[in-house]
Amino acid sequence: MRCLVLLTLLLCCWPAGEALADTEYRGEQSLWQDTVWNDRVLVDGILTIPAGVTLEIRPGTEVRFTRRDTNGDGIGENEIFIQGALRVFGTAELPVRFTSAEADPVPGDWGAINMMASEEENLLEHCLVEYGYRGFHAHFANASLKNSIFTRNQRGLQFQESTVVIDGCLIENNFNGMQFRNSKVRLGATRVLNNHWGIRCVYSELAMRDCQVAGNLINGLNLRDSTLDGETLQVTGNRKGVYLQRSRGTLRGSRIRDNSEHGIFLEDSEFLVTGNLIAGNGRSGVRWKDSTGKLRDNLLAGNGEYALVNEGEGPVDARSNWWGTTEAKALGALIRDGADLAGRGLVDAGDFLTVPPSLPLGRSAVNPVADPVEMN
Amino acid sequence: MDLKLKRGLLFLLGGLLVACAPLPRNPGADDLAHMRILSGVMSGRTVLGGEVYMPGDALIPSGSSLRLRPGTIVYVQPAESTKIDPEYLSSATELLIRGTLWIDGTARHPVRFIPLSRSVAGEPAWAGITLVDSVGSRIDQARIEYAETAILAIGSSPEIRGNQLRNNRYGIIAQQGSFPLISNNVVEHGEAGIFCWLGSSPQLIDNRVADHVEEGIFIDASSRPLLQDNQVTGNDLGLVLYDRRLAGNLSGVSGNREDLRLLTPDREQSP
C-alpha cells in the first residue's frame, strides 16, 4: 500500500505532458496539450498535433513508425500530422531519429513528418529521417531544418506554399531528393546526393549558397517557373546539372562539372551566369534554348561535344569567357549555333579571355561542404 | 548469301509483316471506358492483352510483374498539363517498372504504345518506359513513339530486342550500372538514339540507329558497352565516345554529318 501511494505521488509530480519512455500511440490520436518526448516513441497510427499545441522532442529520442498500407499502394500511412508546432532538438552527440519500426525496413514504410497550416516556427535540428514516404512534408507551413539527414525515403523533402530554411543538411539516397512548389526556400551548406531527382521545384524562389548537388540520376537541380539565386555551388556528376525552364536568376562562383548530359540547360529562361567553372560535361557545358541573359567571365573548357549550344532562334551573349583556346577555328568548333544550322541564333563569343579567369569560387566549391552530423 | 544481304531481307520481311498487320483504330471515350486499365500501383502478377487504356502513371512495384501479350495495344493518355508534383520520375505519363516487365510482342503481332494525342511543338506526349532496379525484364517487338525516352534503364538490365522506337526524344538510355542486351532494334527520328551513361555496359548488337537531330550513339567516359554490327546513319553525330577502342569496327557508321566524334576526358580545369 505504501508503494502504491509513492507511485501515485511520483506520477503526480511528473512534469505535465511529459511522456514516459516507450510511449506508444495506436490508431488515430491527438495530443491535446504541450508534450515532450525524450526516449523511445512508437507511432502505430496517425498522431495529430492540433493547432495551439507544441510537441518538443529532446536529444536522443527515437521515433518509430509501424507500416500500415490499407490501400496496397506501397505507401505506409502512419505519421505525425502537425497543425500546431514541432520543435526537435537533437544534438550532434544525441540526434533524434525518425525511422521505421519494421524488422526489414524499406523506403515508404511510414508517411511523413507532415505539417499542415503550421505557421509556428517549426524546427528540426540534428535529426535522422529515414524510410518515410516523404521524410519531411509541409503545406502552408514555416520550418527550419538544421544539420539533419534525410535518407532512404521515397522523397526526402516535399513542401507546398511554405517557407523553409535548410542549413547544413544531407539529402542522400532517397528515390527523389527534394521537391516543392509555391514556396520560398533557402538552402545553405547542404548536400543533395545520389537521388534520382536532386532538387525539383515550380513556382518557387530558391536561394542556394555553398551547396553540393551531385550524383543524381536524372537532374541535379531543376526549376520551372521559378527563381534561382545560386552562389558557390558544386553541381557535379548528375545527368543534367542545372536545368531551368521558364525561370530566371543568377549563378555565380560555382563548379558545374562532369554532368553526363548538360552542365546548364536553359529553356525559355532569363539567366545571368558569371564567374563559374563549367567543365567536363558530356554533351555540352551550356545548352541555351530561347533564353536571354549573359554568360560572363566563366571558364568554359573541357566539355564533351560543345562548350555552348544555342538551340534557339535568338542570339546568345557569351562575351568575355575563357574557352580553353584563343584560336578562332578551335573556338568555333566549341560552339554550335546559327553558323552551323539554319534557323538558330548566333553566339557572340567576342572579347574572349586570353587566360583563364581567376574565379571567385567560394568555400564549398573548393572544399567539400563540411559533413553534417554522423548518425548510426 | 552474305550477312548484310540477309540482314536487309530480314528488315524488309519484318517491315512487310508489320505493314500487313491491322492498324489500330482511334478509340473513342466509350471504347476507352471498356478497356482494361494500366494505371496506379499494380501489385502482383498482371497480364494484359488486346486493347489497354493507360490513363495515368503506372507503377509495377518490386516483386510484381506486368506481362503484355502479343498484339497488345496500349493507349497512353498524355498528362493534361505538365504535372506540378510528379508521382515518380517524370512530369509526363510514365510506366515505371521496379519489378519485372515482359513485353511479348512478335514481328507479326507487336505490342504498341500509342499516345492518344500529340503535344505541341514536337514535345514528347508521354515519358515512356522506365525501369529502375528491375530484374529479369524483357521488351520484345514493341512499337514506341512520341516518348521523352522510349526505354530508360537505371540499374536494370532488360533484354531489348526487335523494337521499333521512332519519333521519341531519346530512344534508349542505359545508365547507372545497367547492362541490357539491346539487339535488332530500329531507333529513328528523334533528338538522339542511344545513350550509355554513368557506368553502364550494354551490348549493342545489330541495331539501326538513324536520322537523329543530334547523336546516334553517345557513350560517356564511365561506360563500357559492347558495340557490334550496328548501322548508324543519317545522324548529326554518328558515334560519340571517349575511348576509341569501344567503337570497334566502324563499317556500319556512315552517312552521318560527322561519323565519329572522339571526346577528350577533361583534365582538371584550374581557375
Coordinates of N, CA and C in Angstrom, one line a residue, chain B residues 48-222:
Chain B
L48 N -1.9 -8.5 -69.4 CA -2.8 -7.7 -70.2 C -2.6 -8.1 -71.7
G49 N -3.7 -8.0 -72.4 CA -3.7 -8.3 -73.9 C -4.8 -7.4 -74.5
G50 N -4.9 -7.5 -75.8 CA -5.9 -6.7 -76.5 C -5.7 -5.2 -76.4
E51 N -6.7 -4.5 -76.2 CA -6.6 -3.0 -76.1 C -6.6 -2.6 -74.6
V52 N -5.7 -1.8 -74.3 CA -5.5 -1.4 -72.9 C -5.4 0.1 -72.8
Y53 N -6.0 0.7 -71.8 CA -6.0 2.1 -71.6 C -5.1 2.5 -70.5
M54 N -4.2 3.4 -70.7 CA -3.3 3.9 -69.7 C -3.6 5.3 -69.4
P55 N -4.5 5.6 -68.4 CA -5.0 7.0 -68.2 C -4.0 7.8 -67.4
G56 N -3.0 7.2 -66.8 CA -2.1 8.0 -66.0 C -0.9 7.1 -65.6
D57 N -0.1 7.6 -64.7 CA 1.2 6.9 -64.4 C 0.8 5.5 -63.9
A58 N 1.7 4.6 -64.2 CA 1.6 3.2 -63.7 C 2.9 2.8 -63.1
L59 N 2.8 2.1 -62.0 CA 4.0 1.6 -61.3 C 3.8 0.1 -61.1
I60 N 4.8 -0.7 -61.5 CA 4.9 -2.1 -61.2 C 5.9 -2.2 -60.1
P61 N 5.5 -2.4 -58.8 CA 6.5 -2.3 -57.7 C 7.4 -3.5 -57.7
S62 N 8.4 -3.4 -56.9 CA 9.4 -4.5 -56.7 C 8.6 -5.8 -56.3
G63 N 9.0 -6.9 -56.9 CA 8.3 -8.1 -56.6 C 7.1 -8.4 -57.4
S64 N 6.6 -7.4 -58.2 CA 5.4 -7.6 -59.0 C 5.8 -7.7 -60.5
S65 N 4.9 -8.1 -61.3 CA 5.2 -8.2 -62.8 C 4.1 -7.7 -63.6
L66 N 4.4 -7.3 -64.8 CA 3.5 -7.0 -65.9 C 3.9 -7.7 -67.1
R67 N 2.9 -8.4 -67.7 CA 3.1 -9.1 -69.0 C 2.2 -8.5 -70.0
L68 N 2.7 -8.1 -71.1 CA 1.8 -7.6 -72.2 C 1.9 -8.7 -73.4
R69 N 0.8 -9.2 -73.7 CA 0.7 -10.3 -74.7 C 1.0 -9.8 -76.1
P70 N 1.3 -10.7 -77.0 CA 1.4 -10.3 -78.4 C 0.2 -9.5 -78.9
G71 N 0.5 -8.5 -79.6 CA -0.6 -7.7 -80.2 C -1.3 -6.7 -79.3
T72 N -0.8 -6.6 -78.1 CA -1.4 -5.6 -77.2 C -1.3 -4.2 -77.7
I73 N -2.3 -3.4 -77.6 CA -2.2 -2.0 -77.9 C -2.5 -1.2 -76.6
V74 N -1.5 -0.4 -76.2 CA -1.7 0.4 -75.0 C -1.9 1.9 -75.5
Y75 N -3.1 2.4 -75.2 CA -3.4 3.8 -75.5 C -3.0 4.6 -74.3
V76 N -2.0 5.5 -74.5 CA -1.5 6.3 -73.4 C -2.2 7.7 -73.4
Q77 N -2.7 8.0 -72.2 CA -3.3 9.3 -72.1 C -2.2 10.3 -71.7
P78 N -1.8 11.3 -72.5 CA -0.8 12.2 -72.0 C -1.4 13.0 -70.8
A79 N -0.5 13.4 -70.0 CA -0.9 14.3 -68.8 C -1.5 15.6 -69.4
E80 N -2.6 16.0 -68.9 CA -3.3 17.2 -69.5 C -2.4 18.4 -69.5
S81 N -1.7 18.6 -68.4 CA -0.7 19.7 -68.4 C 0.5 19.1 -67.7
T82 N 1.6 19.7 -67.8 CA 2.7 19.2 -67.0 C 2.4 19.2 -65.6
K83 N 2.6 18.0 -65.0 CA 2.2 17.8 -63.6 C 3.1 18.6 -62.7
I84 N 2.5 19.2 -61.7 CA 3.3 20.1 -60.8 C 4.1 19.2 -59.8
D85 N 3.5 18.2 -59.3 CA 4.1 17.3 -58.3 C 4.1 15.9 -58.9
P86 N 5.1 15.6 -59.8 CA 5.1 14.2 -60.4 C 5.1 13.1 -59.3
E87 N 4.4 12.1 -59.6 CA 4.4 11.0 -58.6 C 5.7 10.3 -58.6
Y88 N 6.3 10.1 -59.7 CA 7.5 9.3 -59.8 C 8.7 10.1 -60.4
L89 N 9.0 9.8 -61.6 CA 10.2 10.4 -62.1 C 9.9 11.5 -63.2
S90 N 8.8 11.5 -63.8 CA 8.5 12.4 -64.9 C 7.3 13.2 -64.7
S91 N 7.3 14.3 -65.3 CA 6.0 15.2 -65.3 C 5.0 14.7 -66.3
A92 N 5.5 13.8 -67.2 CA 4.6 13.3 -68.2 C 4.1 11.9 -67.7
T93 N 3.1 11.3 -68.4 CA 2.6 10.0 -68.1 C 3.7 9.0 -68.3
E94 N 3.9 8.1 -67.2 CA 5.1 7.2 -67.3 C 4.7 5.8 -66.9
L95 N 5.3 4.8 -67.4 CA 5.2 3.4 -67.0 C 6.5 3.1 -66.3
L96 N 6.4 3.0 -65.0 CA 7.7 2.8 -64.2 C 7.7 1.4 -63.7
I97 N 8.7 0.7 -64.0 CA 8.9 -0.7 -63.6 C 10.0 -0.9 -62.6
R98 N 9.6 -1.2 -61.4 CA 10.6 -1.5 -60.3 C 10.5 -3.0 -60.1
G99 N 9.6 -3.7 -60.7 CA 9.5 -5.2 -60.6 C 10.0 -5.7 -61.9
T100 N 9.1 -6.5 -62.6 CA 9.5 -7.1 -63.9 C 8.5 -6.8 -65.0
L101 N 9.0 -6.5 -66.1 CA 8.2 -6.3 -67.3 C 8.5 -7.3 -68.4
W102 N 7.5 -7.9 -68.9 CA 7.7 -8.8 -70.1 C 6.8 -8.2 -71.2
I103 N 7.4 -7.7 -72.2 CA 6.6 -7.3 -73.4 C 6.8 -8.4 -74.5
D104 N 5.8 -9.2 -74.7 CA 5.9 -10.3 -75.6 C 5.4 -10.1 -77.0
G105 N 5.8 -9.0 -77.6 CA 5.4 -8.8 -79.0 C 6.1 -9.7 -79.9
T106 N 5.5 -9.9 -81.1 CA 6.2 -10.7 -82.2 C 6.2 -9.8 -83.4
A107 N 7.0 -10.2 -84.4 CA 7.1 -9.4 -85.6 C 5.7 -9.2 -86.2
R108 N 4.9 -10.3 -86.1 CA 3.5 -10.2 -86.7 C 2.5 -9.5 -85.8
H109 N 2.8 -9.6 -84.5 CA 1.9 -9.0 -83.5 C 2.6 -8.2 -82.5
P110 N 3.1 -7.1 -82.9 CA 3.9 -6.3 -82.0 C 3.0 -5.7 -80.9
V111 N 3.7 -5.2 -79.9 CA 3.0 -4.5 -78.8 C 3.2 -3.0 -79.0
R112 N 2.0 -2.3 -79.1 CA 2.1 -0.9 -79.5 C 1.8 0.0 -78.3
F113 N 2.5 1.1 -78.2 CA 2.2 2.2 -77.2 C 1.8 3.4 -78.1
I114 N 0.5 3.8 -77.9 CA 0.1 4.9 -78.8 C -0.5 6.0 -77.9
P115 N 0.2 7.2 -77.9 CA -0.4 8.3 -77.2 C -1.7 8.8 -77.9
L116 N -2.7 9.1 -77.0 CA -4.0 9.5 -77.6 C -4.0 10.9 -78.2
S117 N -3.0 11.7 -77.8 CA -2.8 13.0 -78.5 C -1.4 13.3 -78.5
R118 N -1.1 14.2 -79.4 CA 0.3 14.6 -79.5 C 0.4 16.0 -79.0
S119 N 1.5 16.3 -78.3 CA 1.7 17.6 -77.7 C 2.2 18.5 -78.8
V120 N 2.1 19.8 -78.5 CA 2.5 20.8 -79.5 C 4.0 20.9 -79.6
A121 N 4.5 21.5 -80.7 CA 5.9 21.9 -80.9 C 6.8 20.8 -80.7
G122 N 6.4 19.6 -81.0 CA 7.4 18.5 -81.0 C 7.8 18.0 -79.6
E123 N 7.1 18.5 -78.6 CA 7.4 18.0 -77.3 C 6.8 16.6 -77.1
P124 N 7.5 15.7 -76.3 CA 7.0 14.3 -76.1 C 5.6 14.3 -75.6
A125 N 4.9 13.3 -76.0 CA 3.5 13.2 -75.5 C 3.4 12.4 -74.2
W126 N 4.4 11.6 -73.9 CA 4.5 10.8 -72.6 C 5.9 10.5 -72.3
A127 N 6.1 10.0 -71.1 CA 7.5 9.8 -70.7 C 8.2 8.6 -71.3
G128 N 7.4 7.5 -71.5 CA 8.0 6.2 -72.0 C 8.1 5.2 -70.9
I129 N 8.9 4.2 -71.1 CA 9.0 3.1 -70.1 C 10.3 3.3 -69.4
T130 N 10.2 3.3 -68.0 CA 11.4 3.5 -67.2 C 11.5 2.3 -66.3
L131 N 12.7 1.7 -66.3 CA 13.0 0.5 -65.4 C 14.0 1.0 -64.4
V132 N 13.7 0.8 -63.1 CA 14.6 1.2 -62.1 C 14.8 0.0 -61.2
D133 N 16.0 -0.5 -61.2 CA 16.4 -1.7 -60.4 C 15.4 -2.9 -60.7
S134 N 15.1 -3.0 -61.9 CA 14.2 -4.0 -62.4 C 15.0 -5.3 -62.7
V135 N 14.5 -6.4 -62.4 CA 15.2 -7.7 -62.6 C 14.4 -8.6 -63.6
G136 N 15.1 -9.1 -64.6 CA 14.5 -10.1 -65.4 C 13.6 -9.6 -66.5
S137 N 13.6 -8.3 -66.8 CA 12.7 -7.7 -67.7 C 13.1 -8.0 -69.2
R138 N 12.0 -8.0 -70.0 CA 12.3 -8.3 -71.5 C 11.3 -7.4 -72.3
I139 N 11.8 -6.8 -73.3 CA 11.0 -6.0 -74.2 C 11.2 -6.4 -75.6
D140 N 10.3 -7.2 -76.1 CA 10.4 -7.7 -77.5 C 9.4 -7.1 -78.4
Q141 N 9.8 -6.7 -79.5 CA 8.9 -6.3 -80.6 C 7.8 -5.3 -80.1
A142 N 8.3 -4.2 -79.5 CA 7.3 -3.2 -79.1 C 7.5 -2.0 -80.2
R143 N 6.4 -1.3 -80.3 CA 6.5 -0.1 -81.1 C 6.2 1.1 -80.2
I144 N 7.2 2.0 -80.0 CA 7.0 3.1 -79.0 C 7.3 4.4 -79.8
E145 N 6.4 5.3 -79.6 CA 6.6 6.6 -80.3 C 6.2 7.8 -79.4
Y146 N 6.8 8.9 -79.7 CA 6.5 10.2 -79.1 C 6.7 10.2 -77.6
A147 N 7.7 9.5 -77.1 CA 8.0 9.5 -75.7 C 9.3 10.4 -75.5
E148 N 9.4 10.8 -74.2 CA 10.6 11.5 -73.8 C 11.8 10.6 -74.0
T149 N 11.7 9.4 -73.4 CA 12.7 8.3 -73.6 C 11.9 7.0 -73.8
A150 N 12.0 6.4 -74.9 CA 11.2 5.2 -75.2 C 11.5 4.2 -74.1
I151 N 12.8 3.9 -73.8 CA 13.2 2.9 -72.8 C 14.3 3.5 -72.0
L152 N 14.1 3.7 -70.7 CA 15.2 4.2 -69.8 C 15.5 3.1 -68.8
A153 N 16.7 2.6 -68.8 CA 17.0 1.6 -67.8 C 18.0 2.1 -66.8
I154 N 17.6 2.2 -65.6 CA 18.5 2.7 -64.5 C 18.8 1.5 -63.6
G155 N 20.0 1.1 -63.5 CA 20.3 -0.1 -62.6 C 19.5 -1.3 -63.0
S156 N 19.3 -1.4 -64.3 CA 18.4 -2.5 -64.8 C 19.0 -3.1 -66.1
S157 N 18.8 -4.3 -66.3 CA 19.4 -5.0 -67.5 C 18.4 -5.8 -68.3
P158 N 17.5 -5.1 -68.8 CA 16.5 -5.9 -69.6 C 17.0 -6.3 -70.9
E159 N 16.3 -7.3 -71.5 CA 16.6 -7.7 -72.9 C 15.7 -6.8 -73.8
I160 N 16.3 -6.1 -74.7 CA 15.5 -5.1 -75.6 C 15.8 -5.6 -77.0
R161 N 14.8 -6.3 -77.6 CA 15.0 -6.9 -78.9 C 13.9 -6.6 -79.9
G162 N 14.4 -6.3 -81.1 CA 13.4 -6.2 -82.2 C 12.4 -5.1 -82.1
N163 N 12.7 -4.1 -81.4 CA 11.7 -3.0 -81.2 C 11.9 -1.9 -82.2
Q164 N 10.8 -1.2 -82.5 CA 10.9 0.0 -83.3 C 10.5 1.2 -82.5
L165 N 11.5 2.1 -82.4 CA 11.4 3.2 -81.5 C 11.6 4.5 -82.3
R166 N 10.5 5.1 -82.6 CA 10.5 6.2 -83.6 C 9.9 7.5 -83.0
N167 N 10.5 8.6 -83.4 CA 10.0 9.9 -83.0 C 9.9 10.2 -81.5
N168 N 10.8 9.5 -80.8 CA 11.0 9.8 -79.4 C 12.1 10.8 -79.2
R169 N 12.1 11.6 -78.1 CA 13.3 12.5 -77.9 C 14.5 11.6 -77.8
Y170 N 14.5 10.7 -76.9 CA 15.7 9.7 -76.8 C 15.1 8.3 -77.0
G171 N 15.9 7.5 -77.7 CA 15.4 6.1 -78.0 C 15.6 5.3 -76.7
I172 N 16.9 5.0 -76.4 CA 17.2 4.1 -75.3 C 18.3 4.8 -74.5
I173 N 18.1 4.8 -73.1 CA 19.2 5.2 -72.2 C 19.5 4.1 -71.3
A174 N 20.7 3.7 -71.2 CA 21.2 2.8 -70.2 C 22.1 3.5 -69.2
Q175 N 21.8 3.5 -68.0 CA 22.6 4.2 -67.0 C 22.7 3.6 -65.7
Q176 N 23.7 3.9 -64.9 CA 23.9 3.5 -63.6 C 23.9 2.0 -63.4
G177 N 25.0 1.4 -64.0 CA 25.2 0.0 -63.8 C 24.3 -0.9 -64.6
S178 N 23.6 -0.3 -65.6 CA 22.8 -1.2 -66.4 C 23.6 -1.9 -67.5
F179 N 23.3 -3.2 -67.8 CA 24.0 -3.8 -68.9 C 23.0 -4.6 -69.7
P180 N 22.0 -3.9 -70.3 CA 21.0 -4.6 -71.1 C 21.6 -5.1 -72.4
L181 N 20.9 -6.2 -72.9 CA 21.1 -6.6 -74.3 C 20.2 -5.8 -75.2
I182 N 20.8 -5.0 -76.1 CA 20.0 -4.2 -77.0 C 20.3 -4.7 -78.4
S183 N 19.4 -5.4 -79.0 CA 19.7 -6.0 -80.3 C 18.5 -5.9 -81.3
N184 N 18.9 -5.8 -82.5 CA 17.9 -5.8 -83.6 C 16.8 -4.8 -83.5
N185 N 17.1 -3.7 -82.9 CA 16.1 -2.6 -82.8 C 16.3 -1.6 -83.9
V186 N 15.2 -0.9 -84.2 CA 15.3 0.3 -85.1 C 15.0 1.5 -84.2
V187 N 15.9 2.4 -84.2 CA 15.8 3.6 -83.4 C 16.0 4.8 -84.3
E188 N 14.9 5.5 -84.5 CA 15.0 6.5 -85.6 C 14.2 7.8 -85.3
H189 N 14.6 8.9 -85.9 CA 13.9 10.1 -86.0 C 13.6 10.8 -84.6
G190 N 14.6 10.9 -83.8 CA 14.5 11.6 -82.5 C 15.6 12.6 -82.4
E191 N 15.7 13.2 -81.1 CA 16.8 14.1 -80.9 C 18.1 13.2 -80.8
A192 N 18.1 12.1 -80.1 CA 19.3 11.3 -80.1 C 18.8 9.8 -79.9
G193 N 19.7 8.9 -80.3 CA 19.3 7.5 -80.3 C 19.5 6.7 -79.1
I194 N 20.8 6.4 -78.8 CA 21.1 5.6 -77.6 C 22.2 6.2 -76.8
F195 N 21.9 6.3 -75.5 CA 22.9 6.8 -74.5 C 23.4 5.7 -73.6
C196 N 24.7 5.7 -73.3 CA 25.3 4.9 -72.3 C 25.9 5.8 -71.3
W197 N 25.3 5.9 -70.1 CA 25.7 6.9 -69.1 C 26.0 6.3 -67.8
L198 N 26.8 6.9 -67.0 CA 27.0 6.6 -65.6 C 27.3 5.2 -65.3
G199 N 28.3 4.6 -66.0 CA 28.8 3.3 -65.7 C 27.9 2.2 -66.2
S200 N 27.4 2.3 -67.4 CA 26.6 1.3 -68.0 C 27.4 0.5 -69.0
S201 N 27.0 -0.8 -69.2 CA 27.7 -1.6 -70.1 C 26.8 -2.5 -71.0
P202 N 25.9 -1.8 -71.8 CA 25.0 -2.6 -72.6 C 25.7 -3.3 -73.7
Q203 N 25.1 -4.4 -74.3 CA 25.5 -5.0 -75.5 C 24.7 -4.4 -76.6
L204 N 25.3 -3.7 -77.5 CA 24.5 -3.1 -78.6 C 24.9 -3.8 -79.9
I205 N 23.9 -4.7 -80.4 CA 24.2 -5.6 -81.4 C 23.1 -5.4 -82.5
D206 N 23.6 -5.2 -83.7 CA 22.6 -5.3 -84.9 C 21.5 -4.3 -84.8
N207 N 21.7 -3.1 -84.3 CA 20.7 -2.1 -84.3 C 20.8 -1.2 -85.4
R208 N 19.7 -0.6 -85.8 CA 19.8 0.5 -86.8 C 19.4 1.8 -86.0
V209 N 20.4 2.7 -86.0 CA 20.2 4.0 -85.3 C 20.3 5.1 -86.3
A210 N 19.2 5.7 -86.6 CA 19.3 6.6 -87.8 C 18.5 7.9 -87.7
D211 N 19.0 8.9 -88.4 CA 18.2 10.1 -88.6 C 17.8 10.9 -87.3
H212 N 18.8 11.0 -86.5 CA 18.6 11.8 -85.3 C 19.2 13.2 -85.5
V213 N 18.5 14.2 -84.9 CA 19.0 15.6 -85.0 C 20.4 15.7 -84.3
E214 N 20.6 15.0 -83.3 CA 21.9 15.1 -82.7 C 22.6 13.7 -82.7
E215 N 22.9 13.1 -81.6 CA 23.8 11.9 -81.6 C 23.0 10.6 -82.0
G216 N 23.7 9.8 -82.7 CA 23.2 8.4 -82.9 C 23.4 7.6 -81.6
I217 N 24.7 7.4 -81.3 CA 25.0 6.7 -80.1 C 26.0 7.5 -79.3
F218 N 25.8 7.7 -78.0 CA 26.7 8.5 -77.1 C 27.1 7.6 -76.0
I219 N 28.4 7.5 -75.8 CA 28.9 6.7 -74.7 C 29.8 7.6 -73.8
D220 N 29.4 7.7 -72.5 CA 30.2 8.6 -71.7 C 31.5 8.0 -71.2
A221 N 32.3 8.7 -70.5 CA 33.6 8.2 -70.1 C 33.6 7.1 -69.2
S222 N 32.5 6.9 -68.5 CA 32.4 5.8 -67.4 C 31.7 4.6 -67.9

